[in-house]
C-alpha cells in the first residue's frame, strides 16, 4: 500500500478498522467472554500489513493535512507493529493472565481474580497467603515471558525510529520526555508528609503496622466495610442515573453505552466505536469502592459517547488520553465531596468517610507517581536483580507499603500500548484537579448540578473528543500548564486535621 503518494484517507480508514477489531478482542477478553485476545488471527489473517516496516516507512513519508494527524496515526501503527512482531510473547502473557490458578486453603481461584478477593478477607494471614500465591505465579509463569518480551520489543524499535524506547513513545504521545519524572517527583514531595502521617493514623485505627503492610492489607483497610450500610448495592444505579441527570444526561437512554460486569478487579472502559459503542466492564465487590469505580468508568465513557461523530477518526479515537482519563476522575471525586454526599445520599456525618476515601485516593495517586518514575528506569536498564530491587525501593518508599521485587515487570502487561500509561494517569489526576478548581471558580461550588457547568463539560471537554491535548485545554481555562500544587491542596484541605 503506497501511502506516500496518496492522501491519508485510505490508511486512516484501515487504521480505524484495525482499532475496532483490536478493541473488540480486548473487550471480549476483559469481560471474560474469550480466553485470549486473538492476536494471532488479528495480525496473521486480518491485518498482516500492520507488521510491515514498508508500511511504516510509507506512512512517515506521507504529507498530512495537519502534523498531529500523522503523529496520531504513527502512534497507532507503531503500537500495532511492535505488538504484532512480538505477538508470541504477548500471547503467552495473556495465556497466563487468563488460565493461571491460585489455591487458598481448599479453594481454587483464578489468578486474575485474586486481587478482587483479598480485600474481603478479614484474617491477615489468609490475605498474605493469597497474595503470596498470586505473586508466585508472577515469578514462575509471567516473568519468564515478560523478560524476553521486553528485550524483543526493544530489539524491534530501530526499524521504526532512531530514538530510545521512552523518547520514541514520548514524541508520538506528545509528552515532554522529562515531564513524567518531574511530575512524579513534585506530586510525591508535596504530599509525602501528609500521606505518611495520615496513613499511620488510619492503619493504627485498624490494627495494622505502618511500613510492614502488604498490598492486600492496604486493599482490605481501604475497602472499609463499615461504610457498606451507606453505600448499598440497591442505591448504586439510581445514584448513577441522578449524577448524569444533574448534567442533563439521561443515562438509561444512552443506547451506545453498556454497563457490564466482569472478572477483573476495578473498572475498565472499552470503546468499540467512538462515539457509537462503549462498554464499561466492572467487578463488583461491595461498598463505596463500587460507587467510586462506577463513577470513574462512566466518566470515561461519557467522554467517548459525547464525542462529536463528525470528527475525523484520529480526532475521535487517538491523541492525548489525559483529558479522557480525567473525566473519570472528575466523576469519582464527587464521592469525596461532603456537600454532594449530603445532597445525593443524605449522608451528613461523613467526616470519617471523606478522610478515609481521600487517603485511599492519595495512595492510588502516589502509587501511580511511583510507577511513572520507575518506568523511566525500567526502559534504561536490563531485566534482572538490580532493576527488581529498584522497583521494590521506589514503590515501597512512595506508598509506605511493602512491594516485592517479583512484580518488577508486571507494568509491561499491555505493552507496547501501555507504555507511559502511569505518566498519563498521573497527568489525568492533576488535570482533573485543575478542572474542578475551574468549575468551582467559574460556575458554582456545587458545579455538579449547574447547567452552565454541564454545558462547559459537554461542549468544551467531551464534544471535541481527543482533538486537543491537556495543555491546550488548560490554556483555554487560563492555566499555564499542569499544576500539581492544586491537586496537593485538595488533600491538604481534608487531611491536615489528622
PDB file of C-alpha atoms in Angstrom, residues 1 3-4 8 11-12 14-16 18-19 22 42-43 47-62 69-86 156-157 159-161 165 168-169 172-173 313-314 318-319 416-417:
ATOM      1  CA  UNK A   1       0.000   0.000   0.000  1.00  0.00           C
ATOM      2  CA  UNK A   3       0.589   5.797   1.381  1.00  0.00           C
ATOM      3  CA  UNK A   4       3.330   8.226   0.413  1.00  0.00           C
ATOM      4  CA  UNK A   8      -4.003   9.667   4.285  1.00  0.00           C
ATOM      5  CA  UNK A  11      -4.901   4.429   5.510  1.00  0.00           C
ATOM      6  CA  UNK A  12      -6.997   6.209   8.123  1.00  0.00           C
ATOM      7  CA  UNK A  14      -7.852   0.934   7.505  1.00  0.00           C
ATOM      8  CA  UNK A  15      -6.468   2.142  10.835  1.00  0.00           C
ATOM      9  CA  UNK A  16      -9.980   2.635  12.180  1.00  0.00           C
ATOM     10  CA  UNK A  18      -7.893  -2.247  12.812  1.00  0.00           C
ATOM     11  CA  UNK A  19      -8.593  -0.403  16.052  1.00  0.00           C
ATOM     12  CA  UNK A  22      -8.359  -4.858  18.289  1.00  0.00           C
ATOM     13  CA  UNK A  42      -5.565 -10.262  14.062  1.00  0.00           C
ATOM     14  CA  UNK A  43      -2.042  -9.970  12.662  1.00  0.00           C
ATOM     15  CA  UNK A  47      -4.159  -7.066   9.201  1.00  0.00           C
ATOM     16  CA  UNK A  48      -0.858  -8.679   8.133  1.00  0.00           C
ATOM     17  CA  UNK A  49       0.409  -5.424   6.616  1.00  0.00           C
ATOM     18  CA  UNK A  50       0.404  -3.705  10.028  1.00  0.00           C
ATOM     19  CA  UNK A  51       3.643  -5.508  10.900  1.00  0.00           C
ATOM     20  CA  UNK A  52       5.307  -4.312   7.690  1.00  0.00           C
ATOM     21  CA  UNK A  53       8.167  -1.853   8.044  1.00  0.00           C
ATOM     22  CA  UNK A  54       7.471  -0.763   4.456  1.00  0.00           C
ATOM     23  CA  UNK A  55       4.019   0.437   5.506  1.00  0.00           C
ATOM     24  CA  UNK A  56       5.625   2.327   8.382  1.00  0.00           C
ATOM     25  CA  UNK A  57       8.110   3.984   6.012  1.00  0.00           C
ATOM     26  CA  UNK A  58       5.313   4.941   3.603  1.00  0.00           C
ATOM     27  CA  UNK A  59       3.309   6.479   6.437  1.00  0.00           C
ATOM     28  CA  UNK A  60       6.291   8.539   7.602  1.00  0.00           C
ATOM     29  CA  UNK A  61       6.708   9.865   4.043  1.00  0.00           C
ATOM     30  CA  UNK A  62       3.078  10.946   3.761  1.00  0.00           C
ATOM     31  CA  UNK A  69      -2.814  13.599  12.191  1.00  0.00           C
ATOM     32  CA  UNK A  70       0.426  11.923  11.130  1.00  0.00           C
ATOM     33  CA  UNK A  71       1.656  11.686  14.708  1.00  0.00           C
ATOM     34  CA  UNK A  72      -1.533  10.046  15.990  1.00  0.00           C
ATOM     35  CA  UNK A  73      -1.686   7.572  13.124  1.00  0.00           C
ATOM     36  CA  UNK A  74       2.010   6.823  13.597  1.00  0.00           C
ATOM     37  CA  UNK A  75       1.469   6.043  17.264  1.00  0.00           C
ATOM     38  CA  UNK A  76      -1.286   3.582  16.382  1.00  0.00           C
ATOM     39  CA  UNK A  77       0.738   1.866  13.681  1.00  0.00           C
ATOM     40  CA  UNK A  78       3.896   1.704  15.805  1.00  0.00           C
ATOM     41  CA  UNK A  79       1.984   0.068  18.667  1.00  0.00           C
ATOM     42  CA  UNK A  80       0.397  -2.441  16.310  1.00  0.00           C
ATOM     43  CA  UNK A  81       3.688  -3.090  14.503  1.00  0.00           C
ATOM     44  CA  UNK A  82       5.628  -3.935  17.655  1.00  0.00           C
ATOM     45  CA  UNK A  83       2.801  -5.901  19.240  1.00  0.00           C
ATOM     46  CA  UNK A  84       2.358  -7.878  16.033  1.00  0.00           C
ATOM     47  CA  UNK A  85       6.059  -8.640  15.636  1.00  0.00           C
ATOM     48  CA  UNK A  86       6.368  -9.770  19.277  1.00  0.00           C
ATOM     49  CA  UNK A 156      12.212  -4.195  17.110  1.00  0.00           C
ATOM     50  CA  UNK A 157      12.259  -0.436  17.739  1.00  0.00           C
ATOM     51  CA  UNK A 159      13.186  -0.445  12.442  1.00  0.00           C
ATOM     52  CA  UNK A 160      10.772   2.383  13.348  1.00  0.00           C
ATOM     53  CA  UNK A 161      12.977   5.124  14.715  1.00  0.00           C
ATOM     54  CA  UNK A 165      12.187   3.457  23.801  1.00  0.00           C
ATOM     55  CA  UNK A 168      10.181   7.384  20.816  1.00  0.00           C
ATOM     56  CA  UNK A 169       6.870   6.972  22.651  1.00  0.00           C
ATOM     57  CA  UNK A 172       4.423  10.068  19.468  1.00  0.00           C
ATOM     58  CA  UNK A 173       2.253  10.716  22.524  1.00  0.00           C
ATOM     59  CA  UNK A 313     -11.036   9.127  13.203  1.00  0.00           C
ATOM     60  CA  UNK A 314      -7.796  10.403  14.685  1.00  0.00           C
ATOM     61  CA  UNK A 318      -6.456   8.841  19.115  1.00  0.00           C
ATOM     62  CA  UNK A 319      -4.493  11.623  20.775  1.00  0.00           C
ATOM     63  CA  UNK A 416       3.505  -1.533  23.904  1.00  0.00           C
ATOM     64  CA  UNK A 417       0.090   0.157  24.197  1.00  0.00           C
TER      65      UNK A 417
END
